[in-house]
Coordinates of C-alpha atoms in Angstrom, one line a residue:
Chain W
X27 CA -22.9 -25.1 -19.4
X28 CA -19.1 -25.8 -19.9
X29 CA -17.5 -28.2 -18.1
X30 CA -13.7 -27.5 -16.8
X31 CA -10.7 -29.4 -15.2
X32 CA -8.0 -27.4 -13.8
X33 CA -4.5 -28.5 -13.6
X34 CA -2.2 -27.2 -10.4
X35 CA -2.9 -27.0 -6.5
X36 CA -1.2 -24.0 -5.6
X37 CA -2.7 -20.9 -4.8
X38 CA -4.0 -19.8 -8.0
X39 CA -5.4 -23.5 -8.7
X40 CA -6.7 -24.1 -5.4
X41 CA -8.7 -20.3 -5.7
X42 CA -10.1 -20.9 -9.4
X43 CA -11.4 -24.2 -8.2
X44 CA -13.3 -22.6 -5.4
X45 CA -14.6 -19.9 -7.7
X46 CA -15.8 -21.6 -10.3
X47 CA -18.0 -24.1 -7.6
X48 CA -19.1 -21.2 -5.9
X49 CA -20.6 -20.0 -9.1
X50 CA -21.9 -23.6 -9.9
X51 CA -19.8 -24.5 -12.9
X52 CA -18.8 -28.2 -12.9
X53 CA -15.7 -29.0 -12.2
X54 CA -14.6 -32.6 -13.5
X55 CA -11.2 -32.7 -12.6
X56 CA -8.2 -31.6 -10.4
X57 CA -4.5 -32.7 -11.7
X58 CA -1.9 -32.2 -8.8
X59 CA 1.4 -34.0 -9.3
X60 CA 0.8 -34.8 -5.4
X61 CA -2.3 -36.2 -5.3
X62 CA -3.1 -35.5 -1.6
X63 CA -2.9 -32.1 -2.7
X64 CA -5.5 -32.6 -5.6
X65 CA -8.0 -34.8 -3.4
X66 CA -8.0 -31.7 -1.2
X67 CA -9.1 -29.6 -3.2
X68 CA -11.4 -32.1 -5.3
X69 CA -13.4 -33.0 -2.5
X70 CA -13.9 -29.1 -1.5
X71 CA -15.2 -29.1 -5.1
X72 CA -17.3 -32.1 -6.2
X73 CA -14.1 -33.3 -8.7
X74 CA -12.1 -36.1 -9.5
X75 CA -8.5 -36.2 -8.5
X76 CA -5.9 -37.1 -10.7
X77 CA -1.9 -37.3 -10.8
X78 CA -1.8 -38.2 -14.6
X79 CA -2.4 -36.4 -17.4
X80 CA -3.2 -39.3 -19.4
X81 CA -6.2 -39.6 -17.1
X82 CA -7.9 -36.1 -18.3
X83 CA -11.2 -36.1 -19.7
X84 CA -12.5 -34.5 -22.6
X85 CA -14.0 -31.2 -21.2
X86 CA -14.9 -27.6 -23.1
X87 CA -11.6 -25.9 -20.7
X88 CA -8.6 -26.8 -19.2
X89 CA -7.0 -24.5 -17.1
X90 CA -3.2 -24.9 -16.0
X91 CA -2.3 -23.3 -13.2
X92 CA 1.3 -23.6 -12.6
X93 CA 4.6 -21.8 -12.2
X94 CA 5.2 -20.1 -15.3
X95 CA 8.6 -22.4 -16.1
X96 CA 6.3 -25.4 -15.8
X97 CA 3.3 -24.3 -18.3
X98 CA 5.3 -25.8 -21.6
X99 CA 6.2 -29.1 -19.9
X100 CA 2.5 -29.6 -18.7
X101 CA 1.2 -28.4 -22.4
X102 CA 3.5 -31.0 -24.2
X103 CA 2.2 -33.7 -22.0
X104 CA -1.1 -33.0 -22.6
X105 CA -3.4 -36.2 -24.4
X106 CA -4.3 -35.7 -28.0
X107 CA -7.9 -35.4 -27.4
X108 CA -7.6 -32.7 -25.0
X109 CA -4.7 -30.9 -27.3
X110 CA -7.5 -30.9 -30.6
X111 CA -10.2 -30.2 -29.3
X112 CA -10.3 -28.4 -25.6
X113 CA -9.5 -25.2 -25.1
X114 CA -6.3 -25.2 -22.9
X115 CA -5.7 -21.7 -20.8
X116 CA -3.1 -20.9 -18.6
X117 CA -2.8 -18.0 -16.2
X118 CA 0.3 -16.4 -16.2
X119 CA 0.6 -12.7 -16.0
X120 CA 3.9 -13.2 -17.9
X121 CA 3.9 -15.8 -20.5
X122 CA 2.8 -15.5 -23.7
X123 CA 0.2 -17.1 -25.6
X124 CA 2.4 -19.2 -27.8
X125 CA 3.4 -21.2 -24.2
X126 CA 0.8 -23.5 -25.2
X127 CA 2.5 -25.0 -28.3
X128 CA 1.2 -27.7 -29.9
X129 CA -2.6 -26.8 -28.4
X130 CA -5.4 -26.3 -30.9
X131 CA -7.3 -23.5 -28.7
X132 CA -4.6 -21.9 -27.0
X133 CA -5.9 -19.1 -24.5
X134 CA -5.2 -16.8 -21.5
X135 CA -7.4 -17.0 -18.4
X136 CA -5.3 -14.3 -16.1
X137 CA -7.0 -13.4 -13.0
X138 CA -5.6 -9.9 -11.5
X139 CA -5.4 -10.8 -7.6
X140 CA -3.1 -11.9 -4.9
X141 CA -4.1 -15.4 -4.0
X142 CA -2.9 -17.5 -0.9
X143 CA -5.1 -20.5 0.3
X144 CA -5.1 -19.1 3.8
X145 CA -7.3 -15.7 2.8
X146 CA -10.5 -16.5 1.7
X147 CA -11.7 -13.4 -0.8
X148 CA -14.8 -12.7 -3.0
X149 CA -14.3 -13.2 -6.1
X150 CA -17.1 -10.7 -7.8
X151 CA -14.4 -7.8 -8.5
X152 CA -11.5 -9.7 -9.6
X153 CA -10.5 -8.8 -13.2
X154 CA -10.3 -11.7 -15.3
X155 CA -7.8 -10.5 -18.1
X156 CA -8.0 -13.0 -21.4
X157 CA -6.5 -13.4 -24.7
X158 CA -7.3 -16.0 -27.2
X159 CA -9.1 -16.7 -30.8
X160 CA -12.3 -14.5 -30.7
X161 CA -14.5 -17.9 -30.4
X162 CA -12.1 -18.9 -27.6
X163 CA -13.0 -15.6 -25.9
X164 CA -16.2 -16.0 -26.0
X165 CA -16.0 -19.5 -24.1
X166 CA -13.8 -18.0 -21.5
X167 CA -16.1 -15.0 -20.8
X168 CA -18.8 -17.0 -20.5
X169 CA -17.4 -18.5 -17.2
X170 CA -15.4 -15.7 -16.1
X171 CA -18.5 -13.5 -15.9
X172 CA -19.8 -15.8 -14.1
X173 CA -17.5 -15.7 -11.2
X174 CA -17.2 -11.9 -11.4
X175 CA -18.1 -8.9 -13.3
X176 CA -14.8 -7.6 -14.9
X177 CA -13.2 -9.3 -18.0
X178 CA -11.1 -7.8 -20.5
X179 CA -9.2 -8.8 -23.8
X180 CA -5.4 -8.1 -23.4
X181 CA -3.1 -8.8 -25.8
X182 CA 0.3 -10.7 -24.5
X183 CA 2.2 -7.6 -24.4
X184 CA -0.6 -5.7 -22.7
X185 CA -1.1 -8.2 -19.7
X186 CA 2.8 -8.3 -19.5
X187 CA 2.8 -4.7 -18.4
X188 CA -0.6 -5.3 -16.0
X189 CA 1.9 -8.1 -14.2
X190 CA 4.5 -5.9 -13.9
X191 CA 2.4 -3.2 -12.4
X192 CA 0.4 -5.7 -10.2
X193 CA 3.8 -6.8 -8.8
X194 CA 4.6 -2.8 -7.9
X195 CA 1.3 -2.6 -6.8
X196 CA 1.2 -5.5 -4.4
X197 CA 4.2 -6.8 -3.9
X198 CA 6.5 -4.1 -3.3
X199 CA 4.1 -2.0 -1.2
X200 CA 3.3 -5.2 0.8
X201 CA 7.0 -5.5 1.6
X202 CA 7.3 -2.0 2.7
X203 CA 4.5 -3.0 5.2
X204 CA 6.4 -5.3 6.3
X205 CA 9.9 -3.4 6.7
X206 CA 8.0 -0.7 8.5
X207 CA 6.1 -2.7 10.9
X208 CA 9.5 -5.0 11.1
X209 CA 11.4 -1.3 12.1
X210 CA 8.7 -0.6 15.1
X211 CA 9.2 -4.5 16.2
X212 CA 13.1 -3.5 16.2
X213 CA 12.6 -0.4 19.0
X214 CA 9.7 -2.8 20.7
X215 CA 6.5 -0.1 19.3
X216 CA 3.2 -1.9 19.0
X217 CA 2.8 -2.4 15.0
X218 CA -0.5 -1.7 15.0
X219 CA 0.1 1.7 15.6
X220 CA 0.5 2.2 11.8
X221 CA -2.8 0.5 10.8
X222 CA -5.2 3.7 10.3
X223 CA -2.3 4.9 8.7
X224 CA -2.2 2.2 6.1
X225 CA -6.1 2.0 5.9
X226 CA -6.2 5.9 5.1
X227 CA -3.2 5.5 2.4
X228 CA -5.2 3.2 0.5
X229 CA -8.6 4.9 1.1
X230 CA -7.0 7.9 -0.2
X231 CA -6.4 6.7 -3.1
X232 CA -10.8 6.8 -4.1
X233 CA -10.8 10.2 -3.4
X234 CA -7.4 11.5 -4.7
X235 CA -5.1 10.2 -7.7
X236 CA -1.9 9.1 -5.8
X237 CA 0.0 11.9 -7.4
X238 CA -2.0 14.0 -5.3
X239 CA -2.4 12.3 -2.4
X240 CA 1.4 12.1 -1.7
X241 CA 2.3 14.3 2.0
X242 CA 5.6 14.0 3.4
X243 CA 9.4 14.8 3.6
X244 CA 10.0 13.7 -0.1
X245 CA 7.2 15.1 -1.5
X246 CA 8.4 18.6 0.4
X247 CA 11.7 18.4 -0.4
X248 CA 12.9 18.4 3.2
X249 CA 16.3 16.8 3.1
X250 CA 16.8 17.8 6.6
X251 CA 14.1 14.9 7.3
X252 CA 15.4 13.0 4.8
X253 CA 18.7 12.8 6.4
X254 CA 17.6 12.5 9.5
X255 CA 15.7 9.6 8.8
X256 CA 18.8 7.8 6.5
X257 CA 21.0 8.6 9.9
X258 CA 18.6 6.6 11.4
X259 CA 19.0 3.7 8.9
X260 CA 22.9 4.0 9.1
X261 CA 23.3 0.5 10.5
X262 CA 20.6 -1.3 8.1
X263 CA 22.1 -0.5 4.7
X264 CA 19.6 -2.3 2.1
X265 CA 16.5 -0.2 3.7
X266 CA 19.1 2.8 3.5
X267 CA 19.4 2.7 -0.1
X268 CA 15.8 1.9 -0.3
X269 CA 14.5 5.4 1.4
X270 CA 17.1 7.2 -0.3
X271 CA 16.2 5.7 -4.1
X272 CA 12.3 6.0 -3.2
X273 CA 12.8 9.4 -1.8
X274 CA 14.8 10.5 -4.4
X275 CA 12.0 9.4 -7.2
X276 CA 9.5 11.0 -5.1
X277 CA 11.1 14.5 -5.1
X278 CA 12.1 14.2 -8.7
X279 CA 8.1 13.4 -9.5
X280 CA 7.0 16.7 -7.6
X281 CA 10.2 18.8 -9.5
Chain H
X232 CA -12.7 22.5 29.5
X233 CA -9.3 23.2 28.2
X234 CA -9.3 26.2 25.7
X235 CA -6.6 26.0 22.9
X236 CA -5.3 28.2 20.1
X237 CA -3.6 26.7 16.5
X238 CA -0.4 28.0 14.7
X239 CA -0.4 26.8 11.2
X240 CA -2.7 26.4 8.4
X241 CA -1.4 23.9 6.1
X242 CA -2.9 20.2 6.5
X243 CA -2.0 19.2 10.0
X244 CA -3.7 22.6 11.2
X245 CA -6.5 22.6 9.4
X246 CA -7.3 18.8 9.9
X247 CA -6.8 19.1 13.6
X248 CA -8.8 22.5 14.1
X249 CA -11.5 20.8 12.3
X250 CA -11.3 17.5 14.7
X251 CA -10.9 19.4 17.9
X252 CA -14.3 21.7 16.7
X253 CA -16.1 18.3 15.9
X254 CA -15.2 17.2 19.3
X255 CA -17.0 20.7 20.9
X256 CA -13.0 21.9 22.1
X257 CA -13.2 25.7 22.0
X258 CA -10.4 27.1 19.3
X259 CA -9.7 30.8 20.2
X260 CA -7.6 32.0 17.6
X261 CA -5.8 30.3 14.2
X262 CA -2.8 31.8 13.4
X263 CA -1.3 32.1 9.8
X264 CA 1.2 34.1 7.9
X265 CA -1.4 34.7 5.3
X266 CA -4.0 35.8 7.0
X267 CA -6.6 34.9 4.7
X268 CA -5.9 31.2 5.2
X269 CA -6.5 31.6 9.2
X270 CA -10.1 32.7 8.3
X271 CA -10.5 30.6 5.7
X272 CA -9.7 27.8 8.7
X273 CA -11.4 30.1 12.0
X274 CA -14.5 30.8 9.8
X275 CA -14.9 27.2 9.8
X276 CA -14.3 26.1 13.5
X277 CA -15.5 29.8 15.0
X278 CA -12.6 31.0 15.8
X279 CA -10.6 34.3 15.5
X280 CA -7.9 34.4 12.5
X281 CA -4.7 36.3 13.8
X282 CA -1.1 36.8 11.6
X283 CA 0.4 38.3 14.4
X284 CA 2.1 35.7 17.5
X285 CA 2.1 39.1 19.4
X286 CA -2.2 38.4 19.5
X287 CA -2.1 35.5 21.1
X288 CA -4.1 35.9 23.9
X289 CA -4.1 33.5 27.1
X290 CA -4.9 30.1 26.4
X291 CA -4.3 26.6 28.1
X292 CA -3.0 24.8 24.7
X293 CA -1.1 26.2 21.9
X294 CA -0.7 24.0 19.3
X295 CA 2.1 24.7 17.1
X296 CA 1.5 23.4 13.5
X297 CA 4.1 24.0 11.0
X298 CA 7.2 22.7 9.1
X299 CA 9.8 21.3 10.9
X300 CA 12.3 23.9 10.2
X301 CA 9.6 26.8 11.3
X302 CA 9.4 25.6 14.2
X303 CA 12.0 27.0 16.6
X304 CA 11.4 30.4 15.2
X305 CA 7.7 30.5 16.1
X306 CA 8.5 29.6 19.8
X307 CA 11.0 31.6 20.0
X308 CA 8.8 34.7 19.1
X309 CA 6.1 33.8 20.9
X310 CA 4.7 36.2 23.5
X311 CA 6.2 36.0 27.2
X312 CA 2.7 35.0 28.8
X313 CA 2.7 31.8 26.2
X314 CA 5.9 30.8 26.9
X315 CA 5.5 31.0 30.8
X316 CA 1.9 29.9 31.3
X317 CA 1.1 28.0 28.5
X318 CA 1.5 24.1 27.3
X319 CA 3.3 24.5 23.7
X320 CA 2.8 21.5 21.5
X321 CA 4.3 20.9 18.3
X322 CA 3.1 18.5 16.2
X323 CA 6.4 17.1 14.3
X324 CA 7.0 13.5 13.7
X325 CA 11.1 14.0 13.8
X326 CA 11.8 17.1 16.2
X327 CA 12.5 16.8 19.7
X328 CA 10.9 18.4 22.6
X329 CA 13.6 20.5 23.3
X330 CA 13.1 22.4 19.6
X331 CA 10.3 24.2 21.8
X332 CA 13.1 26.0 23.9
X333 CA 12.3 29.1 26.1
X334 CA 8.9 27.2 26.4
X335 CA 8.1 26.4 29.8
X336 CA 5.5 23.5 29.3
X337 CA 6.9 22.0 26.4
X338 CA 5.0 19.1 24.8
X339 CA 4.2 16.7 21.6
X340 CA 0.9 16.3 19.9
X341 CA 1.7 14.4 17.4
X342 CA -0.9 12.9 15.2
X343 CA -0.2 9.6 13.4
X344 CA -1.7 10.0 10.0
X345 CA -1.8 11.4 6.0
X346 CA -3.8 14.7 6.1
X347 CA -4.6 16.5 3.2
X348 CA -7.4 19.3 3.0
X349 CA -8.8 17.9 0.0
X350 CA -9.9 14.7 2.3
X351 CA -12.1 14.5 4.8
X352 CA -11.6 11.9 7.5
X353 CA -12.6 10.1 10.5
X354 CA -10.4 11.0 13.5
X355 CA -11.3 8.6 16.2
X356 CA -9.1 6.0 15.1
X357 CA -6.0 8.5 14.8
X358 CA -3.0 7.5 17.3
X359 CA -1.8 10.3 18.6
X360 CA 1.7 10.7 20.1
X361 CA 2.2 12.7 22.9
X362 CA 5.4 13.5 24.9
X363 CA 6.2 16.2 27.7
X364 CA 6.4 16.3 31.7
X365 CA 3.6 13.8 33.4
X366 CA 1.2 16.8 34.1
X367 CA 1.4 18.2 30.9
X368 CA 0.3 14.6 29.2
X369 CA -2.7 14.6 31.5
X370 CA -3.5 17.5 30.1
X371 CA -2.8 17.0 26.5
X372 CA -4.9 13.4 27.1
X373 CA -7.5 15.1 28.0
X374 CA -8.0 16.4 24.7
X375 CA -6.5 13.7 22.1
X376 CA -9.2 11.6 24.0
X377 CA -12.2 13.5 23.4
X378 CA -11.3 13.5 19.6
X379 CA -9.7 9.7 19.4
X380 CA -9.6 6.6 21.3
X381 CA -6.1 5.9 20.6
X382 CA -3.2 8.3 23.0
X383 CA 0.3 6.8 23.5
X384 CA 3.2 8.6 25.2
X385 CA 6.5 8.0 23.0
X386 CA 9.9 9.7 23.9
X387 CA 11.5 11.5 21.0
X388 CA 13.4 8.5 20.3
X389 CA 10.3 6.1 19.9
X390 CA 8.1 9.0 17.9
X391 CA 10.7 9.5 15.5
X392 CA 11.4 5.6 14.5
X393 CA 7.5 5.6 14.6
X394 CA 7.5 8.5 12.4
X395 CA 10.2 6.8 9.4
X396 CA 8.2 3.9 9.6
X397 CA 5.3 5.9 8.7
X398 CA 6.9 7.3 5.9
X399 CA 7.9 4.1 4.4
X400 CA 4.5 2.7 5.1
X401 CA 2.6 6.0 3.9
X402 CA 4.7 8.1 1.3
X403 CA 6.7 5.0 -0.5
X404 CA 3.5 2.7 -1.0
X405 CA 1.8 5.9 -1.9
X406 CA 4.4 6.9 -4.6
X407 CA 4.8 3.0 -6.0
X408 CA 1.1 2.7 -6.5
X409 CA 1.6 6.1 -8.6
X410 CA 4.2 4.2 -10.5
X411 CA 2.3 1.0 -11.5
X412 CA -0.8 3.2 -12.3
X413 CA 1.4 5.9 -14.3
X414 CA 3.0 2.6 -16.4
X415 CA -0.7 1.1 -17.2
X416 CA -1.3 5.0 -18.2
X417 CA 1.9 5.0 -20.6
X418 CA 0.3 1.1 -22.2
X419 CA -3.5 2.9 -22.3
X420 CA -4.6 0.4 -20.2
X421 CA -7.3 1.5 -17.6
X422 CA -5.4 2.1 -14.2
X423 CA -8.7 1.2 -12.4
X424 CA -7.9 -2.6 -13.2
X425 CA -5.4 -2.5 -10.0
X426 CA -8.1 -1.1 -7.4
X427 CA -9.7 -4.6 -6.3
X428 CA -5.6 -5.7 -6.1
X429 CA -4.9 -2.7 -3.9
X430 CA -7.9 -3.3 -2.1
X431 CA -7.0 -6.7 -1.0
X432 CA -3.4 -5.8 -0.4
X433 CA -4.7 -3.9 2.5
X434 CA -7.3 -6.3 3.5
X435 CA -4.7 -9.5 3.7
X436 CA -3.1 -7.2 6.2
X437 CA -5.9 -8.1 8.8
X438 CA -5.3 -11.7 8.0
X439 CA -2.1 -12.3 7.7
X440 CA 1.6 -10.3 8.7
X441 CA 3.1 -9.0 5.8
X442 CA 5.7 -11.3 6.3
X443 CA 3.0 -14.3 5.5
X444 CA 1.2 -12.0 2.6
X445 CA 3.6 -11.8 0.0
X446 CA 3.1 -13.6 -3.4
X447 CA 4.6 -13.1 -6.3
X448 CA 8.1 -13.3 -8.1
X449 CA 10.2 -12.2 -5.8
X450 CA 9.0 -14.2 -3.1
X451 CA 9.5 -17.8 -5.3
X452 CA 12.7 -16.3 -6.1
X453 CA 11.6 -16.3 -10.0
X454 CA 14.6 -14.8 -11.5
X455 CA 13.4 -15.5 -15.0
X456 CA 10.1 -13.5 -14.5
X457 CA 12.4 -11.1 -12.5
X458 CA 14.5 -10.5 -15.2
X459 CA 11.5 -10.3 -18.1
X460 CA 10.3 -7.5 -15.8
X461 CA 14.0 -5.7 -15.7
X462 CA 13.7 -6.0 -19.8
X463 CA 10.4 -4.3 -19.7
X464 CA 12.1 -1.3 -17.8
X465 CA 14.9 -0.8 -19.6
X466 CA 14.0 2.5 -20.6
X467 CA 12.7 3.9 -17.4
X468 CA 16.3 3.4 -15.2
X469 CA 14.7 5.0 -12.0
X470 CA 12.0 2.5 -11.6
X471 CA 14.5 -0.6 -12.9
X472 CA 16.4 0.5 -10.1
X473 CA 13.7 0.6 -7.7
X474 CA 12.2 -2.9 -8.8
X475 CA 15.6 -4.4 -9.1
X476 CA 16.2 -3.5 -5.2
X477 CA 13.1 -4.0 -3.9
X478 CA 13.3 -7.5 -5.5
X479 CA 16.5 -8.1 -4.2
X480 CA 15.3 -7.6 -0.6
X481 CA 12.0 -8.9 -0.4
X482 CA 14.0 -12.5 -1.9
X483 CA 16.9 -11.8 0.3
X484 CA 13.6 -11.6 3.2
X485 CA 12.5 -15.3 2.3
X486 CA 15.5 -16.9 1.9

């Protein structure tokens, strides 16, 4: 059984933590520069909390957590013992393996999800996305099929295009949620009208590949809707150019 | 019981023959140009299949489902006893009542939702947007309420805001989750990595307001990740463009 610390609190930290208890892997500690935030999660989790990194235990993995500028800083300041001989992942989307200079057993541990410590999830379909030394690998998948049954080797380059598509995927599409139910607020409709709407888009999407599954003015080429609707948006001129740019790509895909 | 006859065959017709036949309403006759989709479509609900508005015999509801722009024509060659005695519905997100002109009992049966033929769906959860004179919504209620539990009465005004917010929620998340899947195609990664991400896109929804939901760069305002992304799209200038505005507003959003 490997034994893990994880470095960060956010939501990324604070979800791997859970994951890894719920699948009974010992956790031994939790690094959060405010330690409040660390005890937190620690005590949800059976760890120790620390707020130095002098204070890490040898373990099999450490996992760092943090905002991508911060993953160098926390590498270089990691103790000796930890730098030789654990293996130190972190799990960026964006940065490449090479972050961890100065590690030993550099590795990737990139879980494919939207995380916020308010929305509890199962973790079971996640895909855990890693990149490392074939022995390193091995490690890794070892826990992350523990917590869930999708893992894959990506190289850097290939899990820099998975980020960038997870960020189209989920957060552009979660901001058009809110611009359209932030419209109906505007002329005082219920939002919730739109709900089977948005539950059907994504339903859709197992039955249909989205290039089918597209309907509407765009699609159609109706610029008589088209227009009608960018009238509409004359006074709000960033979800103007919005519509028109998105429109425009969707009528060009269907040419 | 209300008897009601359908213009149109494409995917708001068909779907809402097929609802109104699951729901035991009677469907006397489909009309289509091509007459060999109206049977395809009466065949199916037990109705008659006419290409000729001059058939239409006497009904209580005509429903008139067809492109926007087709839609003053067909009321306007409708036969006399239609346009005297009976309530004509269109079913357009964006035109006004009054497109139904020479109609007597002009209405709006507007149903909130993606249809394609190729999908099969549940239609009790389906809002469904009606406008016209008091008595005429009575009757029109009548029958949205045997096939869904959801009727609202929205003034042309209302239905059409409702109506671009459904687009932006529908088509444009639609089309960007073509986009990221189509970019993983391009890198030979498997697209089906993004499903358990889209999956909980959706799900957050009933958790939290989109406003709440949103992770990612944008959000932090991470222009260094930002700008990695950009440099990944350099050679694709539509979807730079549409990342590079989307960006813009959802940090503009948080700021």
């Amino acid at each position: 059984m490997k034994s893990i610390s994880i470095i960060g609190t956010g939501n990324v930290g604070y979800h791997l933590a859970k994951a890894f208890h719920l699948s009974g892997i010992k956790i031994q500690e939790i690094y959060g520069r405010d330690i409040s935030e660390a005890e937190q999660i620690a005590s949800m989790v059976g760890a120790n909390a620390i707020d130095n990194l002098a204070d890490l235990k040898a373990v099999d993995i450490l996992i760092i957590a943090v905002s991508d500028d911060a993953i160098k800083t926390v590498a270089s300041s990691l103790p000796e013992h930890i730098k030789d001989h654990t293996i130190v992942a972190h799990t960026s989307g964006t940065k490449p393996l090479k972050t961890l200079k100065g590690c030993n057993n550099k590795a990737i541990f990139y879980p494919l999800q939207t995380f916020s410590k308010e929305v509890e999830l199962s973790y079971e379909n996640i895909p855990f996305c890693l990149n490392g030394k074939r022995r390193i690998i091995d490690a890794l998948s070892e826990i992350s099929s523990q917590i869930s049954n999708k893992t894959l080797i990506l190289s850097d380059e290939k899990r820099r295009e998975v980020h960038l598509s997870a960020v189209i995927l989920n957060n552009f599409t979660n901001h058009l949620i809110y611009l359209a139910k932030d419209r109906l607020k505007l002329y005082e409709i219920d939002e919730s009208i739109l709900d089977p709407l948005l539950n059907e888009t994504v339903r859709k999407q197992s039955i249909l590949t989205p290039y089918d599954a597209q309907t509407g003015p765009a699609r159609r080429d109706d610029q008589k809707t088209i227009k009608k609707h960018l009238n509409l948006l004359d006074g709000n001129r960033e979800l103007y150019e919005i519509y028109m740019l998105l429109s425009d790509n969707i009528t060009n895909t269907y040419q």
